[in-house]
mmCIF file of C-alpha atoms in Angstrom:
data_model
loop_
_atom_site.group_PDB
_atom_site.id
_atom_site.type_symbol
_atom_site.label_atom_id
_atom_site.label_comp_id
_atom_site.label_asym_id
_atom_site.label_seq_id
_atom_site.Cartn_x
_atom_site.Cartn_y
_atom_site.Cartn_z
ATOM 1 C CA MET A 565 -1.494 -14.600 -12.749
ATOM 2 C CA PRO A 566 -0.343 -11.398 -10.971
ATOM 3 C CA THR A 567 3.337 -10.732 -10.492
ATOM 4 C CA PRO A 568 4.557 -9.748 -7.006
ATOM 5 C CA ALA A 569 4.592 -6.075 -8.015
ATOM 6 C CA ASP A 570 0.908 -6.297 -9.002
ATOM 7 C CA LEU A 571 -0.087 -7.233 -5.451
ATOM 8 C CA PRO A 572 -0.879 -4.409 -3.010
ATOM 9 C CA PHE A 573 1.545 -3.419 -0.286
ATOM 10 C CA THR A 574 0.055 -4.745 2.948
ATOM 11 C CA MET A 575 2.926 -4.505 5.432
ATOM 12 C CA GLY A 576 2.182 -2.225 8.333
ATOM 13 C CA PRO A 577 1.081 -0.148 10.003
ATOM 14 C CA ALA A 578 4.317 -0.009 12.026
ATOM 15 C CA LEU A 579 7.506 -0.490 9.994
ATOM 16 C CA LEU A 580 10.693 -0.584 12.072
ATOM 17 C CA PHE A 581 14.165 0.310 10.805
ATOM 18 C CA CYS A 582 17.039 -1.903 11.924
ATOM 19 C CA PRO A 583 20.707 -1.284 11.030
ATOM 20 C CA ALA A 584 21.753 -4.104 8.719
ATOM 21 C CA ASP A 585 25.129 -4.346 10.436
ATOM 22 C CA ARG A 586 23.416 -5.340 13.695
ATOM 23 C CA PRO A 587 22.170 -8.885 12.952
ATOM 24 C CA GLU A 588 21.614 -9.571 16.649
ATOM 25 C CA ARG A 589 18.708 -7.109 16.418
ATOM 26 C CA TYR A 590 17.004 -8.574 13.338
ATOM 27 C CA SER A 591 14.635 -10.983 15.078
ATOM 28 C CA LYS A 592 13.832 -8.561 17.884
ATOM 29 C CA ALA A 593 12.938 -5.845 15.411
ATOM 30 C CA ALA A 594 10.745 -8.227 13.426
ATOM 31 C CA ASP A 595 8.994 -9.505 16.556
ATOM 32 C CA ARG A 596 8.220 -6.003 17.799
ATOM 33 C CA SER A 597 6.868 -4.567 14.527
ATOM 34 C CA ASP A 598 4.640 -5.366 11.586
ATOM 35 C CA ALA A 599 7.591 -5.367 9.201
ATOM 36 C CA VAL A 600 11.314 -4.803 9.619
ATOM 37 C CA ILE A 601 13.419 -2.572 7.364
ATOM 38 C CA LEU A 602 17.012 -3.801 7.208
ATOM 39 C CA ASP A 603 18.888 -0.581 6.520
ATOM 40 C CA LEU A 604 21.971 -0.676 4.304
ATOM 41 C CA GLU A 605 22.014 3.096 3.869
ATOM 42 C CA ASP A 606 22.093 5.864 6.493
ATOM 43 C CA ALA A 607 22.160 3.559 9.534
ATOM 44 C CA VAL A 608 25.429 1.962 8.389
ATOM 45 C CA ALA A 609 28.783 3.729 8.252
ATOM 46 C CA PRO A 610 30.541 3.562 4.848
ATOM 47 C CA ALA A 611 33.288 1.342 6.242
ATOM 48 C CA ASP A 612 30.694 -1.140 7.542
ATOM 49 C CA LYS A 613 28.456 -1.510 4.494
ATOM 50 C CA GLN A 614 30.121 -4.653 3.170
ATOM 51 C CA ARG A 615 29.854 -6.237 6.613
ATOM 52 C CA ALA A 616 26.166 -5.288 6.710
ATOM 53 C CA ARG A 617 25.509 -7.018 3.392
ATOM 54 C CA GLY A 618 27.379 -10.038 4.702
ATOM 55 C CA ALA A 619 25.205 -10.052 7.818
ATOM 56 C CA ILE A 620 22.041 -10.300 5.714
ATOM 57 C CA LEU A 621 23.516 -13.171 3.736
ATOM 58 C CA ALA A 622 24.831 -14.935 6.849
ATOM 59 C CA GLN A 623 21.394 -15.288 8.458
ATOM 60 C CA LEU A 624 20.015 -17.310 5.540
ATOM 61 C CA GLY A 625 21.409 -20.644 6.665
ATOM 62 C CA ALA A 626 23.813 -22.983 4.893
ATOM 63 C CA ALA A 627 21.342 -23.841 2.131
ATOM 64 C CA GLY A 628 20.445 -20.198 1.525
ATOM 65 C CA ASN A 629 16.727 -20.906 1.715
ATOM 66 C CA THR A 630 15.896 -20.724 5.433
ATOM 67 C CA PRO A 631 15.927 -17.018 6.277
ATOM 68 C CA GLU A 632 15.741 -15.874 9.857
ATOM 69 C CA LEU A 633 13.228 -13.233 8.794
ATOM 70 C CA GLU A 634 9.948 -13.830 6.989
ATOM 71 C CA PRO A 635 10.363 -12.428 3.436
ATOM 72 C CA GLY A 636 6.764 -11.212 3.416
ATOM 73 C CA ARG A 637 7.514 -8.981 6.407
ATOM 74 C CA THR A 638 11.013 -7.850 5.474
ATOM 75 C CA ILE A 639 12.141 -4.771 3.541
ATOM 76 C CA VAL A 640 15.752 -3.986 2.676
ATOM 77 C CA ARG A 641 16.667 -0.321 2.275
ATOM 78 C CA VAL A 642 19.345 -0.062 -0.390
ATOM 79 C CA ASN A 643 21.663 2.807 -1.190
ATOM 80 C CA PRO A 644 20.649 5.346 -3.864
ATOM 81 C CA VAL A 645 20.581 4.261 -7.495
ATOM 82 C CA GLY A 646 23.830 5.292 -9.138
ATOM 83 C CA SER A 647 25.838 5.248 -5.918
ATOM 84 C CA ALA A 648 28.928 3.085 -5.585
ATOM 85 C CA GLU A 649 27.116 0.865 -3.068
ATOM 86 C CA PHE A 650 23.898 0.312 -5.032
ATOM 87 C CA GLY A 651 25.225 -2.383 -7.358
ATOM 88 C CA LYS A 652 26.818 -4.207 -4.441
ATOM 89 C CA ASP A 653 23.500 -4.114 -2.555
ATOM 90 C CA LEU A 654 21.618 -5.660 -5.477
ATOM 91 C CA HIS A 655 24.303 -8.294 -6.018
ATOM 92 C CA SER A 656 23.866 -9.415 -2.410
ATOM 93 C CA LEU A 657 20.063 -9.299 -2.519
ATOM 94 C CA ALA A 658 20.024 -11.557 -5.571
ATOM 95 C CA HIS A 659 21.209 -14.346 -3.259
ATOM 96 C CA THR A 660 18.378 -13.812 -0.742
ATOM 97 C CA PRO A 661 14.606 -14.400 -0.778
ATOM 98 C CA TYR A 662 13.961 -10.735 0.050
ATOM 99 C CA ARG A 663 12.208 -9.009 -2.826
ATOM 100 C CA THR A 664 10.773 -5.863 -1.263
ATOM 101 C CA VAL A 665 13.305 -3.041 -1.288
ATOM 102 C CA MET A 666 13.193 0.552 -0.175
ATOM 103 C CA VAL A 667 15.390 2.665 -2.416
ATOM 104 C CA ALA A 668 16.893 5.675 -0.680
ATOM 105 C CA LYS A 669 16.741 9.118 -2.299
ATOM 106 C CA ALA A 670 14.606 7.997 -5.234
ATOM 107 C CA GLU A 671 14.588 10.798 -7.781
ATOM 108 C CA SER A 672 13.199 9.548 -11.105
ATOM 109 C CA ALA A 673 11.175 6.877 -12.850
ATOM 110 C CA GLU A 674 14.414 5.701 -14.461
ATOM 111 C CA ASP A 675 15.784 4.930 -11.004
ATOM 112 C CA MET A 676 12.939 2.457 -10.479
ATOM 113 C CA ARG A 677 13.762 0.596 -13.685
ATOM 114 C CA ALA A 678 17.132 -0.325 -12.211
ATOM 115 C CA LEU A 679 15.178 -2.442 -9.704
ATOM 116 C CA ASP A 680 13.334 -4.672 -12.136
ATOM 117 C CA GLY A 681 12.136 -7.836 -10.412
ATOM 118 C CA TYR A 682 11.731 -6.195 -7.008
ATOM 119 C CA ARG A 683 8.739 -4.692 -5.211
ATOM 120 C CA VAL A 684 9.937 -1.142 -4.646
ATOM 121 C CA ILE A 685 9.165 1.382 -1.942
ATOM 122 C CA ALA A 686 10.485 4.657 -3.331
ATOM 123 C CA LEU A 687 11.757 6.957 -0.606
ATOM 124 C CA CYS A 688 11.226 10.506 -1.895
ATOM 125 C CA GLU A 689 13.508 12.592 0.298
ATOM 126 C CA THR A 690 15.088 15.109 -2.050
ATOM 127 C CA ALA A 691 13.624 18.027 -3.980
ATOM 128 C CA ALA A 692 13.862 16.045 -7.226
ATOM 129 C CA GLY A 693 12.244 13.007 -5.655
ATOM 130 C CA VAL A 694 9.261 14.990 -4.381
ATOM 131 C CA LEU A 695 8.785 16.836 -7.675
ATOM 132 C CA ASN A 696 8.954 13.550 -9.609
ATOM 133 C CA ALA A 697 6.816 11.567 -7.159
ATOM 134 C CA ALA A 698 3.943 11.084 -9.612
ATOM 135 C CA ALA A 699 6.208 9.644 -12.320
ATOM 136 C CA ILE A 700 7.939 7.425 -9.773
ATOM 137 C CA ALA A 701 4.630 6.113 -8.420
ATOM 138 C CA ALA A 702 3.461 5.253 -11.931
ATOM 139 C CA GLU A 703 6.259 2.710 -12.448
ATOM 140 C CA PRO A 704 4.862 -0.858 -12.412
ATOM 141 C CA ASN A 705 7.313 -2.245 -9.860
ATOM 142 C CA VAL A 706 6.649 0.532 -7.336
ATOM 143 C CA VAL A 707 4.257 -0.613 -4.616
ATOM 144 C CA ALA A 708 4.547 2.343 -2.232
ATOM 145 C CA LEU A 709 6.027 5.788 -1.736
ATOM 146 C CA MET A 710 7.531 7.098 1.469
ATOM 147 C CA TRP A 711 8.731 10.583 2.159
ATOM 148 C CA GLY A 712 11.619 11.716 4.362
ATOM 149 C CA ALA A 713 11.766 15.093 6.072
ATOM 150 C CA GLU A 714 15.334 15.443 7.299
ATOM 151 C CA ASP A 715 17.108 14.427 4.089
ATOM 152 C CA LEU A 716 14.702 16.647 2.150
ATOM 153 C CA LEU A 717 15.593 19.740 4.158
ATOM 154 C CA ALA A 718 19.271 18.887 3.892
ATOM 155 C CA SER A 719 18.938 18.662 0.096
ATOM 156 C CA LEU A 720 17.402 22.140 0.129
ATOM 157 C CA GLY A 721 20.182 23.589 2.250
ATOM 158 C CA GLY A 722 17.783 23.998 5.155
ATOM 159 C CA LEU A 723 18.475 23.516 8.837
ATOM 160 C CA SER A 724 15.451 21.706 10.263
ATOM 161 C CA SER A 725 12.195 20.202 9.029
ATOM 162 C CA ARG A 726 10.263 21.381 12.079
ATOM 163 C CA ASN A 727 9.351 24.662 13.738
ATOM 164 C CA ASP A 728 10.069 25.394 17.382
ATOM 165 C CA ASP A 729 6.622 24.073 18.355
ATOM 166 C CA GLY A 730 7.449 20.672 16.836
ATOM 167 C CA GLY A 731 5.209 21.031 13.792
ATOM 168 C CA TYR A 732 6.540 20.618 10.283
ATOM 169 C CA ARG A 733 7.644 23.643 8.293
ATOM 170 C CA ALA A 734 5.528 24.533 5.284
ATOM 171 C CA VAL A 735 7.934 23.002 2.764
ATOM 172 C CA ALA A 736 7.945 19.675 4.637
ATOM 173 C CA LEU A 737 4.139 19.657 4.806
ATOM 174 C CA HIS A 738 4.024 20.325 1.067
ATOM 175 C CA ALA A 739 6.343 17.383 0.420
ATOM 176 C CA ARG A 740 4.311 15.113 2.693
ATOM 177 C CA SER A 741 1.104 15.981 0.857
ATOM 178 C CA ALA A 742 2.707 15.733 -2.588
ATOM 179 C CA VAL A 743 4.043 12.225 -1.945
ATOM 180 C CA LEU A 744 0.741 11.066 -0.448
ATOM 181 C CA LEU A 745 -1.250 12.412 -3.405
ATOM 182 C CA ALA A 746 1.153 10.926 -5.961
ATOM 183 C CA ALA A 747 1.006 7.489 -4.340
ATOM 184 C CA LYS A 748 -2.755 7.368 -4.034
ATOM 185 C CA ALA A 749 -3.330 8.741 -7.546
ATOM 186 C CA ALA A 750 -1.327 5.790 -8.867
ATOM 187 C CA GLY A 751 -3.178 3.303 -6.660
ATOM 188 C CA LYS A 752 -0.104 2.702 -4.514
ATOM 189 C CA GLU A 753 0.382 2.827 -0.742
ATOM 190 C CA ALA A 754 1.889 5.805 1.108
ATOM 191 C CA ILE A 755 4.150 5.550 4.158
ATOM 192 C CA ASP A 756 4.624 8.441 6.567
ATOM 193 C CA ALA A 757 8.093 9.597 7.622
ATOM 194 C CA VAL A 758 9.819 8.674 10.869
ATOM 195 C CA TYR A 759 9.388 10.712 14.044
ATOM 196 C CA VAL A 760 12.925 11.438 15.194
ATOM 197 C CA ASN A 761 12.154 12.644 18.750
ATOM 198 C CA ILE A 762 12.152 9.141 20.245
ATOM 199 C CA PRO A 763 11.121 10.014 23.855
ATOM 200 C CA ASP A 764 8.167 12.140 22.678
ATOM 201 C CA LEU A 765 5.587 9.385 22.345
ATOM 202 C CA ASP A 766 2.725 11.860 22.779
ATOM 203 C CA GLY A 767 3.925 13.822 19.774
ATOM 204 C CA LEU A 768 4.318 10.604 17.809
ATOM 205 C CA ALA A 769 0.764 9.589 18.699
ATOM 206 C CA VAL A 770 -0.602 12.920 17.432
ATOM 207 C CA GLU A 771 1.359 12.660 14.191
ATOM 208 C CA SER A 772 0.331 9.011 13.715
ATOM 209 C CA ARG A 773 -3.346 9.843 14.145
ATOM 210 C CA ASP A 774 -2.947 12.548 11.540
ATOM 211 C CA ALA A 775 -1.259 10.037 9.208
ATOM 212 C CA VAL A 776 -4.271 7.714 9.576
ATOM 213 C CA ALA A 777 -6.762 10.503 9.001
ATOM 214 C CA SER A 778 -4.832 11.780 5.972
ATOM 215 C CA GLY A 779 -4.648 8.388 4.258
ATOM 216 C CA PHE A 780 -1.146 7.046 4.923
ATOM 217 C CA GLY A 781 -1.245 3.266 5.095
ATOM 218 C CA ALA A 782 1.754 2.895 7.399
ATOM 219 C CA LYS A 783 4.321 4.855 9.376
ATOM 220 C CA ALA A 784 8.018 4.110 9.772
ATOM 221 C CA CYS A 785 9.630 3.876 13.210
ATOM 222 C CA ILE A 786 13.249 4.205 14.305
ATOM 223 C CA HIS A 787 12.904 2.643 17.775
ATOM 224 C CA PRO A 788 10.854 -0.303 19.117
ATOM 225 C CA SER A 789 9.266 1.977 21.726
ATOM 226 C CA GLN A 790 7.453 3.825 18.914
ATOM 227 C CA VAL A 791 5.619 0.796 17.534
ATOM 228 C CA ALA A 792 2.810 0.702 20.103
ATOM 229 C CA ALA A 793 1.877 4.352 19.516
ATOM 230 C CA VAL A 794 1.669 3.821 15.761
ATOM 231 C CA ARG A 795 -0.372 0.631 16.111
ATOM 232 C CA GLU A 796 -2.762 2.285 18.538
ATOM 233 C CA ALA A 797 -3.334 5.169 16.135
ATOM 234 C CA TYR A 798 -4.141 2.796 13.283
ATOM 235 C CA ALA A 799 -6.389 0.453 15.267
ATOM 236 C CA PRO A 800 -9.996 1.684 15.077
ATOM 237 C CA ALA A 801 -12.074 1.615 18.259
ATOM 238 C CA PRO A 802 -14.480 -1.356 18.538
ATOM 239 C CA GLU A 803 -17.476 0.966 18.393
ATOM 240 C CA ALA A 804 -16.154 2.504 15.161
ATOM 241 C CA VAL A 805 -15.784 -0.954 13.628
ATOM 242 C CA GLU A 806 -19.322 -1.917 14.628
ATOM 243 C CA GLU A 807 -20.785 1.299 13.231
ATOM 244 C CA ALA A 808 -18.879 0.843 9.972
ATOM 245 C CA ARG A 809 -20.300 -2.665 9.617
ATOM 246 C CA GLU A 810 -23.835 -1.435 10.335
ATOM 247 C CA LEU A 811 -23.413 1.387 7.834
ATOM 248 C CA LEU A 812 -22.199 -0.891 5.038
ATOM 249 C CA ASP A 813 -24.990 -3.399 5.770
ATOM 250 C CA ALA A 814 -27.492 -0.549 5.543
ATOM 251 C CA ALA A 815 -25.981 0.577 2.243
ATOM 252 C CA SER A 816 -26.332 -2.925 0.842
ATOM 253 C CA ALA A 817 -29.952 -3.084 1.942
ATOM 254 C CA ALA A 818 -30.763 0.383 0.587
ATOM 255 C CA GLY A 819 -29.460 -0.439 -2.860
ATOM 256 C CA SER A 820 -29.292 3.239 -3.857
ATOM 257 C CA GLY A 821 -26.602 5.866 -4.178
ATOM 258 C CA VAL A 822 -27.836 8.068 -1.328
ATOM 259 C CA PHE A 823 -29.762 6.947 1.757
ATOM 260 C CA GLN A 824 -30.328 7.838 5.401
ATOM 261 C CA PHE A 825 -28.584 6.155 8.312
ATOM 262 C CA LYS A 826 -29.297 7.216 11.891
ATOM 263 C CA GLY A 827 -30.698 10.497 10.648
ATOM 264 C CA LYS A 828 -27.744 11.353 8.410
ATOM 265 C CA MET A 829 -27.524 11.435 4.627
ATOM 266 C CA ILE A 830 -25.001 8.854 3.440
ATOM 267 C CA ASP A 831 -23.196 8.945 0.107
ATOM 268 C CA GLY A 832 -20.120 7.445 -1.548
ATOM 269 C CA PRO A 833 -17.306 9.214 0.366
ATOM 270 C CA ILE A 834 -18.792 8.251 3.740
ATOM 271 C CA LEU A 835 -19.024 4.617 2.632
ATOM 272 C CA LYS A 836 -15.358 4.718 1.626
ATOM 273 C CA HIS A 837 -14.481 5.956 5.116
ATOM 274 C CA ALA A 838 -16.380 2.981 6.576
ATOM 275 C CA GLU A 839 -14.527 0.576 4.269
ATOM 276 C CA SER A 840 -11.237 2.095 5.396
ATOM 277 C CA VAL A 841 -12.152 1.500 9.049
ATOM 278 C CA LEU A 842 -12.799 -2.193 8.352
ATOM 279 C CA ARG A 843 -9.554 -2.542 6.413
ATOM 280 C CA ARG A 844 -7.605 -1.159 9.375
ATOM 281 C CA ALA A 845 -9.510 -3.435 11.737
ATOM 282 C CA ARG A 846 -8.401 -6.450 9.708
#
């Protein structure tokens, strides 16, 4: 029987961060997204971290088994492994039903072993994390990798992840590709970074469409207004779904590796694209 870590990561496509010290926002964030990320790290000031952990525990109910949030749609972002707050985060999580964690500033495979028993989303947002992404993705309890642009550039001593035209700098694009390739090579999911310019929904839509086309299975959001743009990018058009179904039916009928469909030669990669369209439609 598979363990939870053996099962694929299926939350998404729109994952929404919510500060863990704002429990009044938990349900709203969950209702407006495909999964909520309760953030114990950057979204919470150091002086408020204990209160944030208490807020997660407080919404479980007196018996501790009736969580306000559905565990299958809830992620908790914990502080970096080795930090003073990490052990406190895990101690609190042990008393909850939440078993999918996002570990901030993941840097090594050893970091992942400190999270035995959890389904881990490794957030590669430092130079070491990006360079070690393949080893991190290979760990059995890791179900997905995410990359982070702003913390990455800060770890490099840089000033901004983007050029004046809004596009990513070359080093950020390299990190994005490296994390995506490492995740997919290990058979794990990849999550695209947040888009920090909240009012720029057009720019978010362009970046989300690129995430879909590149192979990212989900994209993280920092504001509820961003969810619709991400969902729209991931939802295939009805005509694309119908054509994918026709194509796969034709492949089944052809029974050969290469065949013609509507005047075009069809082979394995094109069939995989069609399968991807149907997965997103579901």
